[in-house]
mmCIF file of C-alpha atoms in Angstrom:
data_model
loop_
_atom_site.group_PDB
_atom_site.id
_atom_site.type_symbol
_atom_site.label_atom_id
_atom_site.label_comp_id
_atom_site.label_asym_id
_atom_site.label_seq_id
_atom_site.Cartn_x
_atom_site.Cartn_y
_atom_site.Cartn_z
ATOM 1 C CA MET I 284 92.590 1.529 -1.741
ATOM 2 C CA LYS I 285 91.617 -0.173 -5.024
ATOM 3 C CA LYS I 286 90.082 -3.022 -3.049
ATOM 4 C CA TYR I 287 87.913 -0.629 -1.038
ATOM 5 C CA MET I 288 86.851 1.296 -4.147
ATOM 6 C CA ALA I 289 85.917 -1.903 -5.963
ATOM 7 C CA ALA I 290 83.861 -3.090 -3.011
ATOM 8 C CA ALA I 291 82.131 0.268 -2.788
ATOM 9 C CA ALA I 292 81.303 0.229 -6.482
ATOM 10 C CA ALA I 293 79.838 -3.245 -6.164
ATOM 11 C CA LEU I 294 77.649 -2.166 -3.274
ATOM 12 C CA ALA I 295 76.453 1.110 -4.760
ATOM 13 C CA VAL I 296 72.732 1.206 -5.448
ATOM 14 C CA SER I 297 71.516 3.846 -7.865
ATOM 15 C CA LEU I 298 68.234 5.568 -7.246
ATOM 16 C CA SER I 299 68.349 7.697 -10.380
ATOM 17 C CA CYS I 300 65.186 8.084 -12.408
ATOM 18 C CA SER I 301 65.402 6.498 -15.829
ATOM 19 C CA GLY I 302 66.170 9.090 -18.469
ATOM 20 C CA ALA I 303 66.233 11.995 -16.008
ATOM 21 C CA LEU I 304 69.053 14.501 -16.147
ATOM 22 C CA ALA I 305 69.764 15.932 -12.672
ATOM 23 C CA GLU I 306 71.690 19.128 -12.095
ATOM 24 C CA THR I 307 73.178 17.771 -8.847
ATOM 25 C CA ASN I 308 74.349 14.224 -8.123
ATOM 26 C CA LEU I 309 74.764 13.156 -4.506
ATOM 27 C CA ARG I 310 76.133 9.919 -3.090
ATOM 28 C CA VAL I 311 75.074 8.822 0.392
ATOM 29 C CA PHE I 312 76.951 6.266 2.491
ATOM 30 C CA ILE I 313 74.740 4.207 4.822
ATOM 31 C CA SER I 314 75.302 1.095 6.912
ATOM 32 C CA SER I 315 74.114 -2.193 5.473
ATOM 33 C CA GLN I 316 72.319 -3.023 8.738
ATOM 34 C CA GLY I 317 70.629 0.406 8.848
ATOM 35 C CA HIS I 318 67.447 -0.615 6.969
ATOM 36 C CA PRO I 319 68.653 0.466 3.495
ATOM 37 C CA ASP I 320 65.274 -0.323 1.919
ATOM 38 C CA VAL I 321 63.580 2.111 4.270
ATOM 39 C CA VAL I 322 66.211 4.801 3.621
ATOM 40 C CA ARG I 323 65.789 4.207 -0.105
ATOM 41 C CA GLY I 324 62.130 5.167 0.267
ATOM 42 C CA PHE I 325 63.013 8.452 2.007
ATOM 43 C CA ILE I 326 65.479 9.319 -0.724
ATOM 44 C CA GLU I 327 63.015 8.509 -3.486
ATOM 45 C CA ASP I 328 60.575 10.905 -1.807
ATOM 46 C CA TYR I 329 63.309 13.536 -1.618
ATOM 47 C CA MET I 330 64.090 13.226 -5.321
ATOM 48 C CA GLU I 331 60.418 13.579 -6.193
ATOM 49 C CA GLN I 332 60.365 16.814 -4.198
ATOM 50 C CA ASN I 333 63.685 17.911 -5.729
ATOM 51 C CA PRO I 334 63.698 16.739 -9.359
ATOM 52 C CA ASP I 335 66.974 18.510 -10.068
ATOM 53 C CA VAL I 336 68.794 16.261 -7.572
ATOM 54 C CA ASN I 337 69.823 12.649 -8.149
ATOM 55 C CA VAL I 338 70.901 10.545 -5.150
ATOM 56 C CA GLU I 339 72.780 7.248 -5.056
ATOM 57 C CA ILE I 340 73.158 5.024 -2.010
ATOM 58 C CA GLU I 341 76.391 3.242 -1.144
ATOM 59 C CA LEU I 342 76.074 0.429 1.376
ATOM 60 C CA GLY I 343 78.766 -0.015 4.033
ATOM 61 C CA GLY I 344 79.907 -2.788 6.379
ATOM 62 C CA ALA I 345 77.874 -4.763 8.870
ATOM 63 C CA THR I 346 79.399 -3.199 11.997
ATOM 64 C CA SER I 347 80.384 0.242 13.231
ATOM 65 C CA GLU I 348 84.036 -0.828 13.185
ATOM 66 C CA LEU I 349 83.958 -2.023 9.545
ATOM 67 C CA GLN I 350 82.183 1.134 8.434
ATOM 68 C CA ALA I 351 84.737 3.311 10.228
ATOM 69 C CA GLN I 352 87.635 1.430 8.615
ATOM 70 C CA TYR I 353 86.217 2.003 5.153
ATOM 71 C CA LEU I 354 85.356 5.665 5.740
ATOM 72 C CA ASN I 355 88.784 6.312 7.264
ATOM 73 C CA THR I 356 90.321 5.071 4.014
ATOM 74 C CA VAL I 357 88.012 7.140 1.795
ATOM 75 C CA MET I 358 88.353 10.325 3.841
ATOM 76 C CA SER I 359 92.117 9.997 4.219
ATOM 77 C CA ALA I 360 92.330 9.925 0.428
ATOM 78 C CA ARG I 361 90.272 13.157 0.261
ATOM 79 C CA ASP I 362 87.891 11.297 -2.001
ATOM 80 C CA SER I 363 85.045 13.503 -3.218
ATOM 81 C CA SER I 364 82.831 10.637 -4.374
ATOM 82 C CA LEU I 365 80.849 10.592 -1.106
ATOM 83 C CA ASP I 366 78.713 13.591 -0.177
ATOM 84 C CA VAL I 367 76.744 12.440 2.868
ATOM 85 C CA LEU I 368 77.847 9.927 5.513
ATOM 86 C CA ILE I 369 76.041 8.109 8.278
ATOM 87 C CA LEU I 370 78.246 7.805 11.371
ATOM 88 C CA ASP I 371 77.981 5.972 14.655
ATOM 89 C CA VAL I 372 77.292 8.520 17.415
ATOM 90 C CA ILE I 373 80.845 8.017 18.699
ATOM 91 C CA ARG I 374 82.444 9.171 15.400
ATOM 92 C CA PRO I 375 81.544 12.856 14.703
ATOM 93 C CA ALA I 376 84.200 14.284 17.036
ATOM 94 C CA GLN I 377 86.903 12.118 15.454
ATOM 95 C CA PHE I 378 85.846 13.000 11.907
ATOM 96 C CA ALA I 379 85.522 16.702 12.756
ATOM 97 C CA ALA I 380 89.010 16.801 14.303
ATOM 98 C CA ALA I 381 90.430 15.203 11.165
ATOM 99 C CA GLY I 382 88.710 17.846 9.025
ATOM 100 C CA TRP I 383 86.664 15.195 7.228
ATOM 101 C CA ILE I 384 83.165 16.592 7.824
ATOM 102 C CA THR I 385 81.702 20.041 7.275
ATOM 103 C CA PRO I 386 80.389 22.250 10.119
ATOM 104 C CA MET I 387 76.807 23.093 9.194
ATOM 105 C CA ASP I 388 76.353 26.302 11.226
ATOM 106 C CA ASP I 389 76.399 28.556 8.161
ATOM 107 C CA TYR I 390 73.691 26.478 6.488
ATOM 108 C CA VAL I 391 71.236 26.502 9.427
ATOM 109 C CA GLU I 392 69.072 29.555 10.032
ATOM 110 C CA ASP I 393 68.342 28.980 13.740
ATOM 111 C CA LYS I 394 70.747 26.388 15.114
ATOM 112 C CA GLN I 395 69.475 26.537 18.683
ATOM 113 C CA ALA I 396 65.865 26.032 17.643
ATOM 114 C CA LEU I 397 66.918 23.054 15.559
ATOM 115 C CA LEU I 398 68.922 21.503 18.404
ATOM 116 C CA ASP I 399 66.098 22.126 20.893
ATOM 117 C CA SER I 400 63.830 19.964 18.758
ATOM 118 C CA TYR I 401 66.009 16.905 19.409
ATOM 119 C CA LEU I 402 66.599 14.851 22.531
ATOM 120 C CA PRO I 403 69.216 16.819 24.527
ATOM 121 C CA ALA I 404 71.848 14.073 24.389
ATOM 122 C CA TYR I 405 71.955 14.308 20.588
ATOM 123 C CA ALA I 406 72.264 18.073 20.593
ATOM 124 C CA GLU I 407 75.374 17.558 22.729
ATOM 125 C CA ALA I 408 76.806 14.633 20.760
ATOM 126 C CA ASN I 409 76.581 16.468 17.432
ATOM 127 C CA GLN I 410 78.445 19.603 18.461
ATOM 128 C CA VAL I 411 82.221 19.771 18.644
ATOM 129 C CA ASP I 412 83.872 22.927 19.985
ATOM 130 C CA GLY I 413 80.542 24.692 19.612
ATOM 131 C CA LYS I 414 80.177 23.788 15.940
ATOM 132 C CA LEU I 415 77.332 21.715 14.538
ATOM 133 C CA VAL I 416 79.058 18.851 12.736
ATOM 134 C CA ALA I 417 76.222 16.319 12.359
ATOM 135 C CA LEU I 418 72.467 15.835 12.728
ATOM 136 C CA PRO I 419 70.818 12.734 14.215
ATOM 137 C CA ALA I 420 69.407 9.975 12.026
ATOM 138 C CA TYR I 421 67.895 7.869 14.810
ATOM 139 C CA ALA I 422 68.321 7.341 18.513
ATOM 140 C CA ASP I 423 69.449 4.310 20.459
ATOM 141 C CA ALA I 424 70.261 3.294 24.010
ATOM 142 C CA MET I 425 70.965 0.171 26.018
ATOM 143 C CA PHE I 426 67.885 -1.407 27.617
ATOM 144 C CA LEU I 427 67.168 -4.028 30.213
ATOM 145 C CA TYR I 428 65.117 -6.654 28.375
ATOM 146 C CA TYR I 429 63.347 -9.132 30.603
ATOM 147 C CA ARG I 430 61.064 -12.143 30.389
ATOM 148 C CA LYS I 431 57.855 -10.786 31.859
ATOM 149 C CA ASP I 432 56.317 -14.269 31.841
ATOM 150 C CA LEU I 433 59.058 -15.603 34.120
ATOM 151 C CA LEU I 434 58.930 -12.642 36.478
ATOM 152 C CA GLU I 435 55.162 -13.083 36.769
ATOM 153 C CA LYS I 436 55.535 -16.834 37.304
ATOM 154 C CA TYR I 437 57.863 -16.275 40.273
ATOM 155 C CA ASN I 438 56.058 -13.163 41.517
ATOM 156 C CA ARG I 439 59.095 -10.930 41.110
ATOM 157 C CA GLU I 440 59.150 -7.193 40.478
ATOM 158 C CA VAL I 441 61.267 -5.649 37.730
ATOM 159 C CA PRO I 442 64.661 -5.117 39.402
ATOM 160 C CA THR I 443 65.794 -1.546 39.984
ATOM 161 C CA THR I 444 69.280 -2.439 41.264
ATOM 162 C CA TRP I 445 71.870 -4.902 40.034
ATOM 163 C CA THR I 446 71.651 -6.695 43.396
ATOM 164 C CA GLU I 447 67.911 -7.213 42.915
ATOM 165 C CA LEU I 448 68.505 -8.475 39.376
ATOM 166 C CA GLN I 449 71.034 -10.987 40.623
ATOM 167 C CA GLU I 450 68.657 -12.219 43.340
ATOM 168 C CA THR I 451 65.718 -12.521 40.931
ATOM 169 C CA ALA I 452 67.806 -14.302 38.306
ATOM 170 C CA LYS I 453 69.035 -16.867 40.848
ATOM 171 C CA ILE I 454 65.471 -17.581 42.041
ATOM 172 C CA ILE I 455 64.231 -18.130 38.477
ATOM 173 C CA LEU I 456 67.245 -20.237 37.472
ATOM 174 C CA GLU I 457 66.723 -22.457 40.501
ATOM 175 C CA GLY I 458 63.024 -22.805 39.823
ATOM 176 C CA GLU I 459 63.350 -23.505 36.107
ATOM 177 C CA ASN I 460 66.258 -25.933 36.524
ATOM 178 C CA ASN I 461 67.094 -25.551 32.823
ATOM 179 C CA PRO I 462 70.808 -25.889 31.985
ATOM 180 C CA ASN I 463 70.324 -23.780 28.830
ATOM 181 C CA LEU I 464 68.807 -20.849 30.709
ATOM 182 C CA GLU I 465 71.023 -17.925 31.657
ATOM 183 C CA GLY I 466 70.098 -15.304 34.239
ATOM 184 C CA LEU I 467 71.703 -12.327 32.483
ATOM 185 C CA SER I 468 73.340 -11.956 29.083
ATOM 186 C CA PHE I 469 75.666 -9.030 28.436
ATOM 187 C CA GLN I 470 78.604 -8.277 26.136
ATOM 188 C CA GLY I 471 82.085 -9.154 27.397
ATOM 189 C CA ALA I 472 83.880 -9.609 24.075
ATOM 190 C CA ALA I 473 86.449 -6.964 23.120
ATOM 191 C CA ILE I 474 83.955 -5.008 21.013
ATOM 192 C CA GLU I 475 82.468 -1.523 21.250
ATOM 193 C CA GLY I 476 79.571 -2.907 23.275
ATOM 194 C CA ALA I 477 82.020 -3.780 26.059
ATOM 195 C CA VAL I 478 82.795 -0.072 26.502
ATOM 196 C CA SER I 479 79.122 0.583 27.171
ATOM 197 C CA THR I 480 78.843 -2.418 29.482
ATOM 198 C CA PHE I 481 81.758 -1.253 31.622
ATOM 199 C CA LEU I 482 80.426 2.299 31.858
ATOM 200 C CA LEU I 483 76.901 1.405 33.022
ATOM 201 C CA PRO I 484 77.700 0.735 36.713
ATOM 202 C CA TYR I 485 80.679 3.111 36.670
ATOM 203 C CA TRP I 486 78.395 5.992 35.654
ATOM 204 C CA SER I 487 75.661 4.805 38.024
ATOM 205 C CA MET I 488 78.093 5.287 40.917
ATOM 206 C CA GLY I 489 78.430 8.938 39.899
ATOM 207 C CA HIS I 490 81.864 8.636 38.293
ATOM 208 C CA ASN I 491 83.035 10.175 35.007
ATOM 209 C CA LEU I 492 86.083 9.771 32.819
ATOM 210 C CA THR I 493 86.432 13.557 32.498
ATOM 211 C CA GLU I 494 85.106 16.522 34.447
ATOM 212 C CA ASN I 495 85.312 20.113 33.221
ATOM 213 C CA GLY I 496 87.639 18.972 30.487
ATOM 214 C CA GLU I 497 90.057 17.306 32.927
ATOM 215 C CA PHE I 498 90.868 13.612 33.307
ATOM 216 C CA ALA I 499 88.784 12.262 36.198
ATOM 217 C CA PHE I 500 89.100 8.477 36.177
ATOM 218 C CA ASN I 501 88.059 6.874 39.481
ATOM 219 C CA ARG I 502 90.094 3.731 40.056
ATOM 220 C CA GLN I 503 87.956 2.393 42.882
ATOM 221 C CA GLY I 504 84.850 2.982 40.784
ATOM 222 C CA ALA I 505 86.390 0.928 37.980
ATOM 223 C CA ILE I 506 87.262 -1.874 40.426
ATOM 224 C CA ASP I 507 83.685 -1.865 41.714
ATOM 225 C CA ALA I 508 82.307 -1.966 38.154
ATOM 226 C CA PHE I 509 84.541 -4.915 37.256
ATOM 227 C CA ASN I 510 83.541 -6.716 40.446
ATOM 228 C CA LEU I 511 79.842 -6.222 39.712
ATOM 229 C CA TRP I 512 80.107 -7.887 36.312
ATOM 230 C CA ARG I 513 82.467 -10.593 37.557
ATOM 231 C CA SER I 514 80.028 -11.420 40.375
ATOM 232 C CA MET I 515 77.382 -12.251 37.759
ATOM 233 C CA VAL I 516 79.691 -14.950 36.452
ATOM 234 C CA GLU I 517 80.919 -16.155 39.836
ATOM 235 C CA THR I 518 77.361 -16.620 41.164
ATOM 236 C CA GLY I 519 76.248 -18.504 38.040
ATOM 237 C CA VAL I 520 73.858 -15.797 36.860
ATOM 238 C CA THR I 521 75.930 -15.284 33.677
ATOM 239 C CA LYS I 522 77.611 -18.064 31.705
ATOM 240 C CA PRO I 523 81.415 -18.448 32.163
ATOM 241 C CA ASN I 524 82.114 -17.700 28.469
ATOM 242 C CA VAL I 525 80.950 -14.073 28.755
ATOM 243 C CA ALA I 526 84.329 -12.831 27.446
ATOM 244 C CA GLU I 527 83.332 -14.331 24.084
ATOM 245 C CA ILE I 528 79.837 -12.819 23.953
ATOM 246 C CA ALA I 529 79.279 -10.092 21.350
ATOM 247 C CA THR I 530 76.173 -7.988 20.804
ATOM 248 C CA ASP I 531 74.246 -10.295 18.508
ATOM 249 C CA ASP I 532 75.141 -13.319 20.647
ATOM 250 C CA THR I 533 73.081 -11.714 23.404
ATOM 251 C CA ARG I 534 70.248 -11.038 20.961
ATOM 252 C CA ARG I 535 70.188 -14.636 19.683
ATOM 253 C CA ASN I 536 70.425 -16.119 23.175
ATOM 254 C CA PHE I 537 67.518 -14.070 24.514
ATOM 255 C CA GLN I 538 65.485 -14.639 21.356
ATOM 256 C CA ALA I 539 65.905 -18.403 21.747
ATOM 257 C CA GLY I 540 64.371 -18.162 25.220
ATOM 258 C CA ASN I 541 67.690 -18.867 26.924
ATOM 259 C CA ALA I 542 68.025 -15.762 29.102
ATOM 260 C CA VAL I 543 65.892 -14.161 31.808
ATOM 261 C CA PHE I 544 67.481 -10.712 31.417
ATOM 262 C CA ALA I 545 69.559 -9.120 28.672
ATOM 263 C CA VAL I 546 71.453 -5.840 28.321
ATOM 264 C CA LEU I 547 71.002 -4.894 24.678
ATOM 265 C CA TRP I 548 70.371 -2.072 22.228
ATOM 266 C CA ALA I 549 66.925 -1.197 20.878
ATOM 267 C CA TYR I 550 67.245 -3.283 17.710
ATOM 268 C CA GLY I 551 66.544 -6.432 19.694
ATOM 269 C CA TRP I 552 62.865 -5.617 20.188
ATOM 270 C CA ALA I 553 61.844 -6.047 16.535
ATOM 271 C CA HIS I 554 63.659 -9.393 16.374
ATOM 272 C CA PHE I 555 62.079 -10.659 19.586
ATOM 273 C CA GLN I 556 58.541 -9.787 18.533
ATOM 274 C CA ASN I 557 58.668 -10.315 14.770
ATOM 275 C CA ASP I 558 61.179 -13.022 13.821
ATOM 276 C CA GLU I 559 59.587 -16.343 12.942
ATOM 277 C CA ASP I 560 62.025 -18.289 15.108
ATOM 278 C CA SER I 561 61.564 -16.089 18.192
ATOM 279 C CA GLN I 562 60.688 -18.079 21.302
ATOM 280 C CA VAL I 563 59.822 -14.964 23.308
ATOM 281 C CA LYS I 564 57.093 -13.264 21.260
ATOM 282 C CA GLY I 565 54.687 -11.535 23.615
ATOM 283 C CA LYS I 566 56.851 -12.435 26.613
ATOM 284 C CA VAL I 567 59.259 -9.496 26.496
ATOM 285 C CA ALA I 568 59.310 -6.098 28.155
ATOM 286 C CA VAL I 569 61.940 -3.402 28.635
ATOM 287 C CA ALA I 570 62.910 -1.214 31.566
ATOM 288 C CA LYS I 571 65.553 1.190 32.705
ATOM 289 C CA LEU I 572 68.858 -0.494 33.419
ATOM 290 C CA PRO I 573 69.363 -1.220 37.109
ATOM 291 C CA ALA I 574 71.378 1.141 39.275
ATOM 292 C CA VAL I 575 74.084 0.305 41.773
ATOM 293 C CA GLU I 576 72.986 0.537 45.398
ATOM 294 C CA GLY I 577 72.485 4.228 46.169
ATOM 295 C CA GLY I 578 73.127 5.244 42.559
ATOM 296 C CA GLU I 579 71.029 6.413 39.635
ATOM 297 C CA PRO I 580 69.931 4.324 36.637
ATOM 298 C CA VAL I 581 72.042 5.160 33.597
ATOM 299 C CA SER I 582 71.977 3.922 30.019
ATOM 300 C CA CYS I 583 74.571 4.348 27.285
ATOM 301 C CA LEU I 584 73.687 6.523 24.329
ATOM 302 C CA GLY I 585 73.789 4.982 20.887
ATOM 303 C CA GLY I 586 72.412 5.990 17.538
ATOM 304 C CA TRP I 587 73.537 7.208 14.150
ATOM 305 C CA GLU I 588 74.252 10.685 12.781
ATOM 306 C CA TRP I 589 74.224 12.291 9.337
ATOM 307 C CA ALA I 590 77.254 14.331 8.298
ATOM 308 C CA VAL I 591 78.479 16.041 5.148
ATOM 309 C CA SER I 592 81.866 15.120 3.706
ATOM 310 C CA ALA I 593 84.291 18.034 3.693
ATOM 311 C CA TYR I 594 85.370 16.858 0.231
ATOM 312 C CA SER I 595 81.894 16.929 -1.303
ATOM 313 C CA LYS I 596 81.657 19.230 -4.302
ATOM 314 C CA ASN I 597 77.992 19.864 -3.491
ATOM 315 C CA GLN I 598 78.125 21.251 0.042
ATOM 316 C CA GLU I 599 74.880 23.221 0.082
ATOM 317 C CA GLU I 600 72.799 20.474 -1.528
ATOM 318 C CA ALA I 601 74.385 17.844 0.739
ATOM 319 C CA VAL I 602 73.467 19.826 3.861
ATOM 320 C CA LYS I 603 69.946 20.285 2.526
ATOM 321 C CA LEU I 604 69.613 16.513 2.142
ATOM 322 C CA VAL I 605 70.974 15.930 5.664
ATOM 323 C CA LYS I 606 68.459 18.366 7.140
ATOM 324 C CA TYR I 607 65.688 16.445 5.394
ATOM 325 C CA LEU I 608 66.989 13.048 6.563
ATOM 326 C CA ALA I 609 67.177 14.383 10.147
ATOM 327 C CA SER I 610 63.707 15.953 10.049
ATOM 328 C CA PRO I 611 60.755 14.966 12.287
ATOM 329 C CA GLU I 612 58.949 13.770 9.160
ATOM 330 C CA VAL I 613 61.642 11.210 8.362
ATOM 331 C CA SER I 614 62.184 10.336 12.025
ATOM 332 C CA LYS I 615 58.486 9.441 12.271
ATOM 333 C CA LYS I 616 58.654 7.275 9.147
ATOM 334 C CA ARG I 617 61.783 5.545 10.478
ATOM 335 C CA ALA I 618 59.999 4.712 13.725
ATOM 336 C CA ILE I 619 56.943 3.311 11.953
ATOM 337 C CA GLU I 620 58.710 1.469 9.140
ATOM 338 C CA ALA I 621 61.949 0.337 10.818
ATOM 339 C CA SER I 622 61.209 0.570 14.572
ATOM 340 C CA ASN I 623 64.131 3.002 14.935
ATOM 341 C CA LEU I 624 63.919 5.155 18.043
ATOM 342 C CA PRO I 625 62.944 8.759 17.181
ATOM 343 C CA VAL I 626 65.341 11.621 17.811
ATOM 344 C CA THR I 627 62.527 14.037 18.688
ATOM 345 C CA PRO I 628 60.792 13.508 22.066
ATOM 346 C CA ASP I 629 57.281 14.342 20.813
ATOM 347 C CA LEU I 630 57.255 11.270 18.589
ATOM 348 C CA TYR I 631 57.381 8.933 21.589
ATOM 349 C CA THR I 632 53.754 9.871 22.300
ATOM 350 C CA ASP I 633 52.615 10.231 18.682
ATOM 351 C CA PRO I 634 49.502 8.028 18.141
ATOM 352 C CA ASP I 635 50.630 6.839 14.698
ATOM 353 C CA VAL I 636 54.052 5.856 16.019
ATOM 354 C CA LEU I 637 52.659 4.098 19.092
ATOM 355 C CA LYS I 638 50.207 2.144 16.956
ATOM 356 C CA ALA I 639 53.117 0.771 14.935
ATOM 357 C CA VAL I 640 55.644 0.516 17.786
ATOM 358 C CA PRO I 641 53.696 0.194 21.079
ATOM 359 C CA TRP I 642 56.778 -0.268 23.235
ATOM 360 C CA LEU I 643 58.076 3.262 22.573
ATOM 361 C CA ASP I 644 56.237 4.596 25.618
ATOM 362 C CA GLN I 645 58.547 2.324 27.631
ATOM 363 C CA ALA I 646 61.598 3.427 25.639
ATOM 364 C CA LEU I 647 61.528 7.182 26.280
ATOM 365 C CA PRO I 648 62.416 7.018 30.013
ATOM 366 C CA VAL I 649 65.387 4.815 29.138
ATOM 367 C CA VAL I 650 66.644 7.074 26.358
ATOM 368 C CA GLN I 651 66.351 10.049 28.708
ATOM 369 C CA THR I 652 68.795 8.386 31.133
ATOM 370 C CA ALA I 653 71.348 7.748 28.371
ATOM 371 C CA ARG I 654 74.797 9.299 28.530
ATOM 372 C CA SER I 655 77.260 9.758 25.720
ATOM 373 C CA ARG I 656 80.583 7.983 25.638
ATOM 374 C CA PRO I 657 83.539 10.416 25.637
ATOM 375 C CA VAL I 658 83.261 12.946 22.819
ATOM 376 C CA SER I 659 86.884 12.928 21.718
ATOM 377 C CA PRO I 660 88.891 12.945 18.480
ATOM 378 C CA ARG I 661 90.901 10.117 20.058
ATOM 379 C CA TYR I 662 87.863 8.012 20.813
ATOM 380 C CA ASN I 663 89.210 5.004 18.895
ATOM 381 C CA GLU I 664 92.111 4.765 21.362
ATOM 382 C CA ILE I 665 89.835 5.316 24.361
ATOM 383 C CA SER I 666 87.515 2.571 23.152
ATOM 384 C CA GLU I 667 90.363 0.119 22.531
ATOM 385 C CA ILE I 668 91.701 0.620 26.065
ATOM 386 C CA ILE I 669 88.335 0.140 27.785
ATOM 387 C CA ARG I 670 87.047 -2.779 25.740
ATOM 388 C CA THR I 671 90.263 -4.824 25.784
ATOM 389 C CA THR I 672 90.778 -4.281 29.502
ATOM 390 C CA PHE I 673 87.160 -5.150 30.279
ATOM 391 C CA ASN I 674 87.475 -8.278 28.159
ATOM 392 C CA GLY I 675 90.670 -9.252 29.992
ATOM 393 C CA VAL I 676 88.981 -8.957 33.375
ATOM 394 C CA MET I 677 85.912 -10.890 32.194
ATOM 395 C CA ALA I 678 88.176 -13.619 30.821
ATOM 396 C CA GLY I 679 90.026 -13.853 34.123
ATOM 397 C CA ALA I 680 93.312 -12.796 32.540
ATOM 398 C CA MET I 681 93.641 -10.001 35.098
ATOM 399 C CA THR I 682 92.038 -9.091 38.400
ATOM 400 C CA PRO I 683 89.673 -6.125 38.729
ATOM 401 C CA GLU I 684 92.448 -4.274 40.587
ATOM 402 C CA GLU I 685 94.973 -4.964 37.834
ATOM 403 C CA GLY I 686 92.467 -4.018 35.152
ATOM 404 C CA ALA I 687 91.563 -0.721 36.836
ATOM 405 C CA ALA I 688 95.228 0.244 37.306
ATOM 406 C CA GLN I 689 96.052 -0.584 33.688
ATOM 407 C CA MET I 690 92.995 1.252 32.387
ATOM 408 C CA GLU I 691 93.799 4.367 34.408
ATOM 409 C CA SER I 692 97.419 4.465 33.255
ATOM 410 C CA ARG I 693 96.599 4.006 29.589
ATOM 411 C CA LEU I 694 93.627 6.384 29.538
ATOM 412 C CA ARG I 695 95.639 9.098 31.290
ATOM 413 C CA ARG I 696 98.107 9.116 28.389
ATOM 414 C CA VAL I 697 95.349 9.390 25.786
ATOM 415 C CA MET I 698 92.978 11.765 27.591
ATOM 416 C CA ARG I 699 95.393 14.144 29.308
#
């Protein structure tokens, strides 16, 4: 615990005004990869509007997993030093079940009107047992990134099914004859991204993990999903080491010009178009993820949510700050200054936003197909089962049939 507290103290960044005496002091935990400089600007604006409030930022780990580990330690200790937390979209249900975050219903005048202003998936993800436990910071989803220059060169349409993607990738790989070029990059390492990867074709087939609150795992659907991803490796479309590929490996590979297609979150776009070392500037486009034959295109919902610590000694002021950070005003600034996807649908057609982030008109249809991973207080266990099994199948340590049987057995115990 001392180690965590020392690290937190070292990372804390004070935004207090020199010489000012605030009536309320708030401490906000944010992720170190969540554009802290941009968030700092929002908070400075908030303090100007609320001179009786002083806000400090505490920076967290570089991944969702590291952030969760730290917050689990702080919350388990009932530490009151943090007032506001930013959580991965998969965490609110877990934190609410543990009693670590405060339901905000009593602090919101018209909850339904507020929720209706957001993309529907976030209204759902931020409610647990009918209680509003978080508000969205910014949206995210998995996209199909593709090299539009290569598709144009070989006169290929953007694929709408995984079969079409495989065919197009093979044609381009043959034509380019470049040993460094990969047809499709996706995440097969035992990380959270592997959960999303597995679910994409599984959902596209019309299957769910639960239905009406009951366990509804479809073993054949899982086998088919495993086979789809394995076929990408077996046909040479994806490199054999896919079981080692994590999220940013895909980003770096595509950015270096070494992939035709990539399945990746929204953050990749800014890197591809803006980084000095990018080999794909002006050559990239995004589309809905392909569907299975006869299925519907589905993406996986991502994003980050603001919540109030149940141990904060400043509940009302903390909720007030969260409402501000989740407002359309801040969402618009986030989109313009950090290229974060807005949580309100109107902003995807806002002229100011589109001037700064032109690709957002392509992003909205993808975000609208996004589905949330299981909203469960036991999500950590669910995630561990799916990602490690998926990784085992991708590594060839088990067959798709063995993986599906193991996944069903283990998930049934956790989700029953």
